[in-house]
PDB file of C-alpha atoms and ligand atoms in Angstrom:
ATOM      1  CA  MET A  90       3.485   1.350  22.129  1.00 75.00           C
ATOM      2  CA  LYS A  91       1.775  -0.132  19.185  1.00 89.00           C
ATOM      3  CA  ASP A  92       0.843  -3.656  18.087  1.00 95.00           C
ATOM      4  CA  TRP A  93       2.154  -4.411  14.405  1.00 97.00           C
ATOM      5  CA  ALA A  94       1.174  -6.901  11.963  1.00 98.00           C
ATOM      6  CA  LEU A  95       3.801  -7.626   9.270  1.00 98.00           C
ATOM      7  CA  ILE A  96       2.152  -9.347   6.349  1.00 98.00           C
ATOM      8  CA  THR A  97       3.729 -10.525   3.137  1.00 98.00           C
ATOM      9  CA  GLY A  98       1.537 -10.417   0.126  1.00 98.00           C
ATOM     10  CA  ALA A  99      -1.201  -8.063   1.548  1.00 98.00           C
ATOM     11  CA  SER A 100      -1.834  -6.497  -1.970  1.00 98.00           C
ATOM     12  CA  ARG A 101      -4.865  -8.852  -2.589  1.00 97.00           C
ATOM     13  CA  GLY A 102      -6.603 -12.074  -1.514  1.00 98.00           C
ATOM     14  CA  ILE A 103      -6.094 -13.523   1.983  1.00 98.00           C
ATOM     15  CA  GLY A 104      -3.069 -11.149   2.755  1.00 98.00           C
ATOM     16  CA  GLN A 105      -5.167  -8.056   1.928  1.00 98.00           C
ATOM     17  CA  ALA A 106      -8.233  -9.361   3.981  1.00 98.00           C
ATOM     18  CA  ALA A 107      -5.798 -10.074   6.953  1.00 98.00           C
ATOM     19  CA  ALA A 108      -4.363  -6.468   6.739  1.00 98.00           C
ATOM     20  CA  ALA A 109      -7.829  -5.038   6.903  1.00 98.00           C
ATOM     21  CA  ARG A 110      -8.783  -7.236   9.828  1.00 98.00           C
ATOM     22  CA  PHE A 111      -5.673  -6.550  11.927  1.00 98.00           C
ATOM     23  CA  GLN A 112      -6.143  -2.806  11.179  1.00 97.00           C
ATOM     24  CA  LYS A 113      -9.768  -2.989  12.286  1.00 97.00           C
ATOM     25  CA  GLU A 114      -8.657  -4.508  15.525  1.00 97.00           C
ATOM     26  CA  GLY A 115      -6.436  -1.366  16.070  1.00 96.00           C
ATOM     27  CA  TRP A 116      -3.105  -2.800  14.988  1.00 97.00           C
ATOM     28  CA  SER A 117      -0.691  -1.117  12.638  1.00 96.00           C
ATOM     29  CA  VAL A 118       0.056  -3.061   9.493  1.00 98.00           C
ATOM     30  CA  LEU A 119       3.128  -3.279   7.161  1.00 98.00           C
ATOM     31  CA  ASN A 120       2.416  -4.900   3.787  1.00 98.00           C
ATOM     32  CA  LEU A 121       5.394  -6.453   2.012  1.00 98.00           C
ATOM     33  CA  SER A 122       4.590  -7.117  -1.633  1.00 98.00           C
ATOM     34  CA  ARG A 123       5.205  -5.646  -5.105  1.00 98.00           C
ATOM     35  CA  GLY A 124       1.827  -4.072  -5.256  1.00 98.00           C
ATOM     36  CA  GLU A 125      -0.037  -1.759  -2.889  1.00 98.00           C
ATOM     37  CA  SER A 126      -2.389  -3.084  -0.228  1.00 97.00           C
ATOM     38  CA  GLY A 127      -5.066  -0.508  -1.058  1.00 95.00           C
ATOM     39  CA  VAL A 128      -6.188  -0.789   2.546  1.00 96.00           C
ATOM     40  CA  PRO A 129      -6.276   2.865   3.818  1.00 96.00           C
ATOM     41  CA  GLY A 130      -3.600   3.272   6.500  1.00 96.00           C
ATOM     42  CA  VAL A 131      -1.607   0.218   5.777  1.00 98.00           C
ATOM     43  CA  VAL A 132       2.076   1.060   5.253  1.00 98.00           C
ATOM     44  CA  ASP A 133       3.324  -0.513   2.056  1.00 98.00           C
ATOM     45  CA  LEU A 134       6.796  -1.600   1.442  1.00 98.00           C
ATOM     46  CA  ARG A 135       7.106  -2.483  -2.221  1.00 97.00           C
ATOM     47  CA  VAL A 136       9.421  -5.408  -2.360  1.00 98.00           C
ATOM     48  CA  ASP A 137       9.862  -8.504  -4.642  1.00 98.00           C
ATOM     49  CA  LEU A 138      10.549 -11.313  -2.298  1.00 98.00           C
ATOM     50  CA  GLY A 139      11.852 -13.407  -5.173  1.00 98.00           C
ATOM     51  CA  SER A 140      14.506 -10.859  -6.044  1.00 96.00           C
ATOM     52  CA  GLY A 141      17.180 -11.709  -3.333  1.00 90.00           C
ATOM     53  CA  ASP A 142      18.047  -7.987  -2.773  1.00 94.00           C
ATOM     54  CA  TRP A 143      15.315  -6.979  -0.477  1.00 98.00           C
ATOM     55  CA  GLU A 144      16.917  -7.521   3.063  1.00 98.00           C
ATOM     56  CA  PRO A 145      18.581  -4.207   3.582  1.00 98.00           C
ATOM     57  CA  ARG A 146      15.339  -2.299   2.601  1.00 97.00           C
ATOM     58  CA  VAL A 147      13.121  -4.502   4.941  1.00 98.00           C
ATOM     59  CA  GLU A 148      15.700  -4.102   7.772  1.00 97.00           C
ATOM     60  CA  ALA A 149      15.614  -0.320   7.388  1.00 97.00           C
ATOM     61  CA  ALA A 150      11.843  -0.273   7.328  1.00 97.00           C
ATOM     62  CA  LEU A 151      11.458  -2.404  10.390  1.00 96.00           C
ATOM     63  CA  ARG A 152      13.869  -0.094  12.176  1.00 95.00           C
ATOM     64  CA  GLU A 153      11.872   2.975  11.006  1.00 94.00           C
ATOM     65  CA  HIS A 154       8.345   1.766  11.646  1.00 93.00           C
ATOM     66  CA  LEU A 155       8.632  -0.592  14.573  1.00 91.00           C
ATOM     67  CA  GLY A 156      11.120   1.465  16.576  1.00 82.00           C
ATOM     68  CA  PRO A 157      12.816   0.064  19.626  1.00 72.00           C
ATOM     69  CA  SER A 158       9.994  -1.710  21.366  1.00 71.00           C
ATOM     70  CA  PRO A 159       6.539  -2.360  19.594  1.00 70.00           C
ATOM     71  CA  ARG A 160       4.190  -3.952  22.111  1.00 86.00           C
ATOM     72  CA  ARG A 161       3.428  -7.082  20.121  1.00 95.00           C
ATOM     73  CA  VAL A 162       4.357  -8.181  16.519  1.00 97.00           C
ATOM     74  CA  THR A 163       2.577 -10.738  14.350  1.00 98.00           C
ATOM     75  CA  LEU A 164       4.654 -11.694  11.328  1.00 98.00           C
ATOM     76  CA  VAL A 165       2.370 -13.368   8.739  1.00 99.00           C
ATOM     77  CA  HIS A 166       4.138 -15.262   5.939  1.00 98.00           C
ATOM     78  CA  ASN A 167       1.339 -15.256   3.417  1.00 98.00           C
ATOM     79  CA  ALA A 168       2.980 -14.404  -0.103  1.00 98.00           C
ATOM     80  CA  ALA A 169       3.379 -17.522  -2.202  1.00 98.00           C
ATOM     81  CA  LEU A 170       3.845 -18.651  -5.896  1.00 98.00           C
ATOM     82  CA  TYR A 171       1.625 -21.320  -7.167  1.00 96.00           C
ATOM     83  CA  GLU A 172       2.788 -22.906 -10.331  1.00 95.00           C
ATOM     84  CA  HIS A 173       1.908 -26.132 -12.099  1.00 95.00           C
ATOM     85  CA  ASP A 174       4.792 -28.492 -12.395  1.00 98.00           C
ATOM     86  CA  ASP A 175       5.877 -32.030 -12.260  1.00 98.00           C
ATOM     87  CA  ALA A 176       8.222 -33.541  -9.576  1.00 98.00           C
ATOM     88  CA  LEU A 177      10.020 -35.519 -12.239  1.00 98.00           C
ATOM     89  CA  ALA A 178      10.718 -32.463 -14.531  1.00 98.00           C
ATOM     90  CA  LEU A 179      11.977 -29.684 -12.216  1.00 98.00           C
ATOM     91  CA  THR A 180      14.890 -27.587 -13.103  1.00 98.00           C
ATOM     92  CA  ALA A 181      17.040 -26.198 -10.436  1.00 98.00           C
ATOM     93  CA  GLU A 182      16.212 -22.565 -11.523  1.00 98.00           C
ATOM     94  CA  HIS A 183      12.502 -23.154 -11.392  1.00 98.00           C
ATOM     95  CA  LEU A 184      12.746 -24.922  -7.976  1.00 98.00           C
ATOM     96  CA  ARG A 185      14.977 -22.028  -6.636  1.00 98.00           C
ATOM     97  CA  ARG A 186      12.574 -19.318  -7.969  1.00 98.00           C
ATOM     98  CA  VAL A 187       9.530 -20.816  -6.194  1.00 98.00           C
ATOM     99  CA  LEU A 188      11.407 -21.766  -2.878  1.00 98.00           C
ATOM    100  CA  GLU A 189      12.891 -18.166  -2.743  1.00 98.00           C
ATOM    101  CA  VAL A 190       9.411 -16.648  -2.269  1.00 98.00           C
ATOM    102  CA  ASN A 191       7.641 -19.516  -0.422  1.00 98.00           C
ATOM    103  CA  LEU A 192      10.371 -20.652   1.874  1.00 98.00           C
ATOM    104  CA  VAL A 193      13.567 -18.583   1.865  1.00 98.00           C
ATOM    105  CA  ALA A 194      11.798 -15.237   2.286  1.00 98.00           C
ATOM    106  CA  PRO A 195       9.909 -16.497   5.418  1.00 98.00           C
ATOM    107  CA  ALA A 196      13.166 -17.775   7.004  1.00 98.00           C
ATOM    108  CA  VAL A 197      15.092 -14.620   6.423  1.00 98.00           C
ATOM    109  CA  LEU A 198      12.053 -12.438   7.507  1.00 98.00           C
ATOM    110  CA  ASN A 199      12.067 -14.480  10.828  1.00 98.00           C
ATOM    111  CA  ARG A 200      15.682 -13.385  11.472  1.00 98.00           C
ATOM    112  CA  LEU A 201      15.112  -9.835  10.552  1.00 98.00           C
ATOM    113  CA  THR A 202      12.038  -9.561  12.748  1.00 97.00           C
ATOM    114  CA  ARG A 203      13.318 -11.523  15.768  1.00 97.00           C
ATOM    115  CA  PRO A 204      14.799  -8.379  17.532  1.00 95.00           C
ATOM    116  CA  TYR A 205      11.339  -6.864  17.673  1.00 95.00           C
ATOM    117  CA  LEU A 206       9.483  -9.934  18.822  1.00 96.00           C
ATOM    118  CA  ARG A 207       8.470  -9.744  22.548  1.00 95.00           C
ATOM    119  CA  GLU A 208       6.416 -11.795  24.651  1.00 96.00           C
ATOM    120  CA  GLY A 209       2.905 -12.085  23.102  1.00 97.00           C
ATOM    121  CA  SER A 210       4.259 -11.854  19.589  1.00 98.00           C
ATOM    122  CA  SER A 211       3.628 -14.566  16.984  1.00 98.00           C
ATOM    123  CA  ILE A 212       4.856 -15.865  13.670  1.00 99.00           C
ATOM    124  CA  LEU A 213       2.069 -17.274  11.501  1.00 99.00           C
ATOM    125  CA  TYR A 214       2.697 -19.329   8.367  1.00 99.00           C
ATOM    126  CA  VAL A 215       0.018 -19.693   5.678  1.00 99.00           C
ATOM    127  CA  GLY A 216       0.292 -23.162   4.539  1.00 98.00           C
ATOM    128  CA  SER A 217      -2.311 -25.142   2.429  1.00 98.00           C
ATOM    129  CA  THR A 218      -4.234 -28.305   2.365  1.00 97.00           C
ATOM    130  CA  LEU A 219      -1.260 -29.186   0.340  1.00 97.00           C
ATOM    131  CA  SER A 220       0.917 -28.904   3.294  1.00 98.00           C
ATOM    132  CA  GLU A 221      -0.011 -32.330   4.391  1.00 98.00           C
ATOM    133  CA  LYS A 222      -0.944 -34.056   1.141  1.00 97.00           C
ATOM    134  CA  ALA A 223      -0.012 -33.907  -2.653  1.00 97.00           C
ATOM    135  CA  VAL A 224      -1.884 -33.724  -5.764  1.00 96.00           C
ATOM    136  CA  ARG A 225      -0.526 -34.087  -9.341  1.00 97.00           C
ATOM    137  CA  ASN A 226       1.187 -31.145 -11.131  1.00 97.00           C
ATOM    138  CA  ASN A 227       1.794 -29.102  -7.999  1.00 97.00           C
ATOM    139  CA  ALA A 228       5.289 -30.274  -7.158  1.00 98.00           C
ATOM    140  CA  THR A 229       6.978 -27.047  -5.991  1.00 98.00           C
ATOM    141  CA  TYR A 230       3.896 -25.837  -4.295  1.00 98.00           C
ATOM    142  CA  VAL A 231       3.356 -28.936  -2.322  1.00 98.00           C
ATOM    143  CA  THR A 232       7.044 -29.181  -1.474  1.00 98.00           C
ATOM    144  CA  SER A 233       7.242 -25.566  -0.328  1.00 98.00           C
ATOM    145  CA  LYS A 234       4.069 -25.873   1.783  1.00 98.00           C
ATOM    146  CA  HIS A 235       5.290 -29.109   3.416  1.00 98.00           C
ATOM    147  CA  ALA A 236       8.517 -27.334   4.155  1.00 98.00           C
ATOM    148  CA  LEU A 237       6.603 -24.447   5.818  1.00 98.00           C
ATOM    149  CA  VAL A 238       5.253 -26.967   8.308  1.00 99.00           C
ATOM    150  CA  GLY A 239       8.819 -27.986   9.052  1.00 98.00           C
ATOM    151  CA  LEU A 240       9.837 -24.350   9.458  1.00 99.00           C
ATOM    152  CA  MET A 241       6.844 -23.717  11.771  1.00 99.00           C
ATOM    153  CA  ARG A 242       7.691 -26.602  14.029  1.00 98.00           C
ATOM    154  CA  ALA A 243      11.407 -25.673  14.097  1.00 99.00           C
ATOM    155  CA  THR A 244      10.306 -22.092  14.939  1.00 99.00           C
ATOM    156  CA  CYS A 245       8.248 -23.419  17.834  1.00 98.00           C
ATOM    157  CA  GLN A 246      11.102 -25.308  19.295  1.00 98.00           C
ATOM    158  CA  ASP A 247      13.553 -22.499  18.861  1.00 98.00           C
ATOM    159  CA  LEU A 248      11.211 -20.028  20.622  1.00 98.00           C
ATOM    160  CA  VAL A 249      10.970 -22.158  23.801  1.00 98.00           C
ATOM    161  CA  GLY A 250      10.592 -19.919  26.869  1.00 98.00           C
ATOM    162  CA  THR A 251      10.162 -16.717  25.060  1.00 98.00           C
ATOM    163  CA  GLY A 252       6.364 -16.356  25.213  1.00 98.00           C
ATOM    164  CA  ILE A 253       6.282 -16.108  21.388  1.00 98.00           C
ATOM    165  CA  HIS A 254       4.075 -18.471  19.600  1.00 98.00           C
ATOM    166  CA  THR A 255       3.710 -19.832  16.002  1.00 99.00           C
ATOM    167  CA  VAL A 256       1.096 -21.675  13.967  1.00 99.00           C
ATOM    168  CA  CYS A 257       0.748 -22.865  10.280  1.00 99.00           C
ATOM    169  CA  VAL A 258      -2.813 -22.026   9.091  1.00 99.00           C
ATOM    170  CA  CYS A 259      -3.727 -24.195   6.082  1.00 98.00           C
ATOM    171  CA  PRO A 260      -6.602 -22.624   4.010  1.00 98.00           C
ATOM    172  CA  GLY A 261      -8.678 -24.836   1.761  1.00 97.00           C
ATOM    173  CA  PHE A 262     -10.120 -23.486  -1.487  1.00 95.00           C
ATOM    174  CA  THR A 263     -10.470 -19.695  -0.977  1.00 97.00           C
ATOM    175  CA  ASP A 264     -11.952 -17.271  -3.515  1.00 95.00           C
ATOM    176  CA  THR A 265      -8.881 -15.257  -4.507  1.00 94.00           C
ATOM    177  CA  GLU A 266      -6.996 -14.362  -7.619  1.00 91.00           C
ATOM    178  CA  LEU A 267      -4.654 -17.344  -6.902  1.00 89.00           C
ATOM    179  CA  LEU A 268      -7.405 -19.741  -7.116  1.00 88.00           C
ATOM    180  CA  ARG A 269      -9.082 -18.027 -10.133  1.00 87.00           C
ATOM    181  CA  GLU A 270      -5.911 -18.140 -12.080  1.00 86.00           C
ATOM    182  CA  HIS A 271      -5.486 -21.808 -11.094  1.00 82.00           C
ATOM    183  CA  LEU A 272      -8.964 -22.588 -12.294  1.00 82.00           C
ATOM    184  CA  GLY A 273      -9.014 -20.497 -15.437  1.00 80.00           C
ATOM    185  CA  ASP A 274     -12.288 -18.940 -16.698  1.00 75.00           C
ATOM    186  CA  LYS A 275     -14.358 -22.056 -16.199  1.00 82.00           C
ATOM    187  CA  PRO A 276     -17.508 -21.720 -13.955  1.00 84.00           C
ATOM    188  CA  GLU A 277     -18.054 -25.542 -14.021  1.00 89.00           C
ATOM    189  CA  LEU A 278     -14.584 -25.988 -12.537  1.00 88.00           C
ATOM    190  CA  ARG A 279     -15.294 -23.472 -10.038  1.00 88.00           C
ATOM    191  CA  ALA A 280     -18.583 -25.157  -8.948  1.00 90.00           C
ATOM    192  CA  SER A 281     -16.781 -28.531  -8.809  1.00 91.00           C
ATOM    193  CA  ILE A 282     -14.105 -27.146  -6.649  1.00 92.00           C
ATOM    194  CA  ALA A 283     -16.736 -25.576  -4.295  1.00 94.00           C
ATOM    195  CA  SER A 284     -18.481 -28.947  -4.019  1.00 94.00           C
ATOM    196  CA  LYS A 285     -15.340 -30.421  -2.575  1.00 93.00           C
ATOM    197  CA  SER A 286     -15.978 -28.463   0.695  1.00 96.00           C
ATOM    198  CA  THR A 287     -18.680 -30.027   2.918  1.00 97.00           C
ATOM    199  CA  PHE A 288     -20.318 -26.737   2.836  1.00 97.00           C
ATOM    200  CA  GLY A 289     -20.628 -26.665  -0.914  1.00 96.00           C
ATOM    201  CA  ARG A 290     -18.927 -23.217  -1.209  1.00 97.00           C
ATOM    202  CA  LEU A 291     -15.513 -21.541  -1.371  1.00 96.00           C
ATOM    203  CA  ILE A 292     -14.043 -19.747   1.647  1.00 97.00           C
ATOM    204  CA  THR A 293     -13.935 -16.075   1.674  1.00 98.00           C
ATOM    205  CA  PRO A 294     -10.479 -14.335   2.330  1.00 98.00           C
ATOM    206  CA  GLU A 295     -12.059 -12.676   5.223  1.00 98.00           C
ATOM    207  CA  GLU A 296     -12.837 -16.054   6.896  1.00 98.00           C
ATOM    208  CA  ILE A 297      -9.094 -16.991   6.646  1.00 98.00           C
ATOM    209  CA  ALA A 298      -8.193 -13.638   7.969  1.00 98.00           C
ATOM    210  CA  HIS A 299     -10.398 -14.197  10.940  1.00 98.00           C
ATOM    211  CA  VAL A 300      -8.522 -17.465  11.680  1.00 98.00           C
ATOM    212  CA  LEU A 301      -5.183 -15.614  11.243  1.00 99.00           C
ATOM    213  CA  TYR A 302      -6.273 -12.954  13.785  1.00 98.00           C
ATOM    214  CA  PHE A 303      -7.575 -15.699  16.246  1.00 98.00           C
ATOM    215  CA  CYS A 304      -4.137 -17.414  15.910  1.00 98.00           C
ATOM    216  CA  ALA A 305      -2.247 -14.136  16.500  1.00 98.00           C
ATOM    217  CA  THR A 306      -4.148 -13.635  19.749  1.00 98.00           C
ATOM    218  CA  THR A 307      -4.258 -17.101  21.049  1.00 98.00           C
ATOM    219  CA  ALA A 308      -0.990 -18.615  22.276  1.00 98.00           C
ATOM    220  CA  THR A 309      -2.529 -21.937  23.082  1.00 98.00           C
ATOM    221  CA  VAL A 310      -2.416 -22.988  19.447  1.00 98.00           C
ATOM    222  CA  ASN A 311       1.438 -22.782  19.477  1.00 98.00           C
ATOM    223  CA  GLY A 312       2.957 -25.342  17.317  1.00 98.00           C
ATOM    224  CA  ALA A 313      -0.301 -26.381  15.560  1.00 98.00           C
ATOM    225  CA  VAL A 314      -1.171 -27.187  11.842  1.00 98.00           C
ATOM    226  CA  LEU A 315      -4.472 -25.614  11.741  1.00 98.00           C
ATOM    227  CA  HIS A 316      -6.633 -26.586   8.736  1.00 98.00           C
ATOM    228  CA  ALA A 317      -9.204 -23.968   7.788  1.00 98.00           C
ATOM    229  CA  ASN A 318     -10.997 -25.558   4.995  1.00 97.00           C
ATOM    230  CA  LEU A 319     -14.763 -25.888   5.839  1.00 97.00           C
ATOM    231  CA  GLY A 320     -14.245 -29.697   5.891  1.00 97.00           C
ATOM    232  CA  GLN A 321     -13.153 -31.393   2.669  1.00 93.00           C
ATOM    233  CA  VAL A 322     -15.261 -34.080   1.054  1.00 94.00           C
ATOM    234  CA  GLU A 323     -13.190 -37.208   0.828  1.00 85.00           C
ATOM    235  CA  THR A 324     -13.701 -39.389  -2.255  1.00 79.00           C
TER     236      THR A 324
HETATM  237  N1  LIG B 240      -6.571 -19.125  -2.384  1.00 66.99           N
HETATM  238  C1  LIG B 240      -6.586 -20.457  -2.081  1.00 66.99           C
HETATM  239  O1  LIG B 240      -7.457 -21.202  -2.392  1.00 66.99           O
HETATM  240  C2  LIG B 240      -5.536 -20.916  -1.142  1.00 66.99           C
HETATM  241  C3  LIG B 240      -5.563 -22.078  -0.662  1.00 66.99           C
HETATM  242  C4  LIG B 240      -4.492 -22.502   0.196  1.00 66.99           C
HETATM  243  C5  LIG B 240      -3.561 -21.778   0.610  1.00 66.99           C
HETATM  244  N2  LIG B 240      -3.533 -20.540  -0.016  1.00 66.99           N
HETATM  245  C6  LIG B 240      -2.312 -19.687   0.461  1.00 66.99           C
HETATM  246  O2  LIG B 240      -2.747 -18.375   0.810  1.00 66.99           O
HETATM  247  C7  LIG B 240      -1.690 -17.461   0.688  1.00 66.99           C
HETATM  248  C8  LIG B 240      -2.261 -16.262   0.019  1.00 66.99           C
HETATM  249  O3  LIG B 240      -2.943 -16.709  -1.281  1.00 66.99           O
HETATM  250  P1  LIG B 240      -4.041 -15.996  -2.071  1.00 66.99           P
HETATM  251  O4  LIG B 240      -4.996 -16.817  -2.507  1.00 66.99           O
HETATM  252  O5  LIG B 240      -4.606 -14.757  -1.241  1.00 66.99           O
HETATM  253  O6  LIG B 240      -3.096 -15.500  -3.258  1.00 66.99           O
HETATM  254  P2  LIG B 240      -3.066 -14.263  -4.241  1.00 66.99           P
HETATM  255  O7  LIG B 240      -4.530 -13.637  -4.333  1.00 66.99           O
HETATM  256  O8  LIG B 240      -2.427 -14.606  -5.578  1.00 66.99           O
HETATM  257  O9  LIG B 240      -2.099 -13.168  -3.421  1.00 66.99           O
HETATM  258  C9  LIG B 240      -0.752 -13.565  -3.479  1.00 66.99           C
HETATM  259  C10 LIG B 240       0.039 -12.389  -2.706  1.00 66.99           C
HETATM  260  O10 LIG B 240       1.386 -12.740  -2.714  1.00 66.99           O
HETATM  261  C11 LIG B 240       2.132 -11.642  -3.097  1.00 66.99           C
HETATM  262  N3  LIG B 240       3.301 -12.139  -3.790  1.00 66.99           N
HETATM  263  C12 LIG B 240       3.540 -13.047  -4.891  1.00 66.99           C
HETATM  264  N4  LIG B 240       4.732 -13.051  -5.331  1.00 66.99           N
HETATM  265  C13 LIG B 240       5.385 -12.094  -4.571  1.00 66.99           C
HETATM  266  C14 LIG B 240       6.857 -11.698  -4.537  1.00 66.99           C
HETATM  267  N5  LIG B 240       7.588 -12.131  -5.368  1.00 66.99           N
HETATM  268  N6  LIG B 240       7.097 -10.651  -3.733  1.00 66.99           N
HETATM  269  C15 LIG B 240       6.227 -10.138  -2.779  1.00 66.99           C
HETATM  270  N7  LIG B 240       5.054 -10.618  -2.750  1.00 66.99           N
HETATM  271  C16 LIG B 240       4.607 -11.555  -3.640  1.00 66.99           C
HETATM  272  C17 LIG B 240       1.117 -10.946  -4.085  1.00 66.99           C
HETATM  273  O11 LIG B 240       1.633  -9.652  -4.133  1.00 66.99           O
HETATM  274  P3  LIG B 240       2.186  -8.786  -5.394  1.00 66.99           P
HETATM  275  O12 LIG B 240       1.806  -9.512  -6.660  1.00 66.99           O
HETATM  276  O13 LIG B 240       1.685  -7.463  -5.229  1.00 66.99           O
HETATM  277  O14 LIG B 240       3.780  -8.852  -5.146  1.00 66.99           O
HETATM  278  C18 LIG B 240      -0.148 -11.152  -3.474  1.00 66.99           C
HETATM  279  O15 LIG B 240      -0.361 -10.179  -2.555  1.00 66.99           O
HETATM  280  C19 LIG B 240      -0.674 -18.173  -0.143  1.00 66.99           C
HETATM  281  O16 LIG B 240       0.347 -18.624   0.700  1.00 66.99           O
HETATM  282  C20 LIG B 240      -1.391 -19.378  -0.621  1.00 66.99           C
HETATM  283  O17 LIG B 240      -0.476 -20.506  -1.004  1.00 66.99           O
HETATM  284  C21 LIG B 240      -4.427 -20.113  -0.841  1.00 66.99           C
END
């Protein structure tokens, strides 16, 4: 019997680092994203979680790869869209597009994966510092990351007595494409963002992968919102 990590968005950044980490620890890994993970041995299921038509393919892949009884499964809800937008100017279409990937996909994946979750399994949500506070021009991201905390807490309650645990890990500024796209090609902005951590640097994706692996293997953190941000400098 194998341990399986199912990770959304393991084609780069934090998800890719998590795929490499779980695999190094001897787990089998299934990546769900549009691109390939690039980590040798990881099984890629190429899906667009924003498309609304991926359920049957994921269901079939879970049946094929996980079989009737994997030992432990960790589901990591990592894929997300990060767009600049204003809470007073949202269109329904835009809000639905972001929520589809950031919130609806995790909820649906929970249902599809539930039959394979035995005692010792876990569901990890990747939130953000913006799961518990807001900044300007990030309305859909802030909203969806707050909602993930709610979904995690509901998950915890609906898993009472099962021996399955859940956590929302909230990274701070992590050196990935998402952050680079957000900052643009401005070294001074990057330096200023790095200086917002009490350690004066960005977090590496591998550091967040380490926290995710810790959470997957530590049931005591069940129901927690766990900030992993190197300490943020408050101004
Ligand atoms: N980097 C940071 O500073 C930071 C801070 C706080 C929280 N986070 C959170 O950490 C998580 C990972 O972020 P990251 O920085 O590693 O981002 P990233 O480098 O941009 O990677 C995002 C991943 O999400 C996948 N994804 C995006 N849209 C998708 C879709 N429609 N269907 C399937 N997969 C999709 C991408 O895969 P494909 O493009 O191949 O589909 C990619 O693998 C996110 O939840 C993010 O909110 C990041």
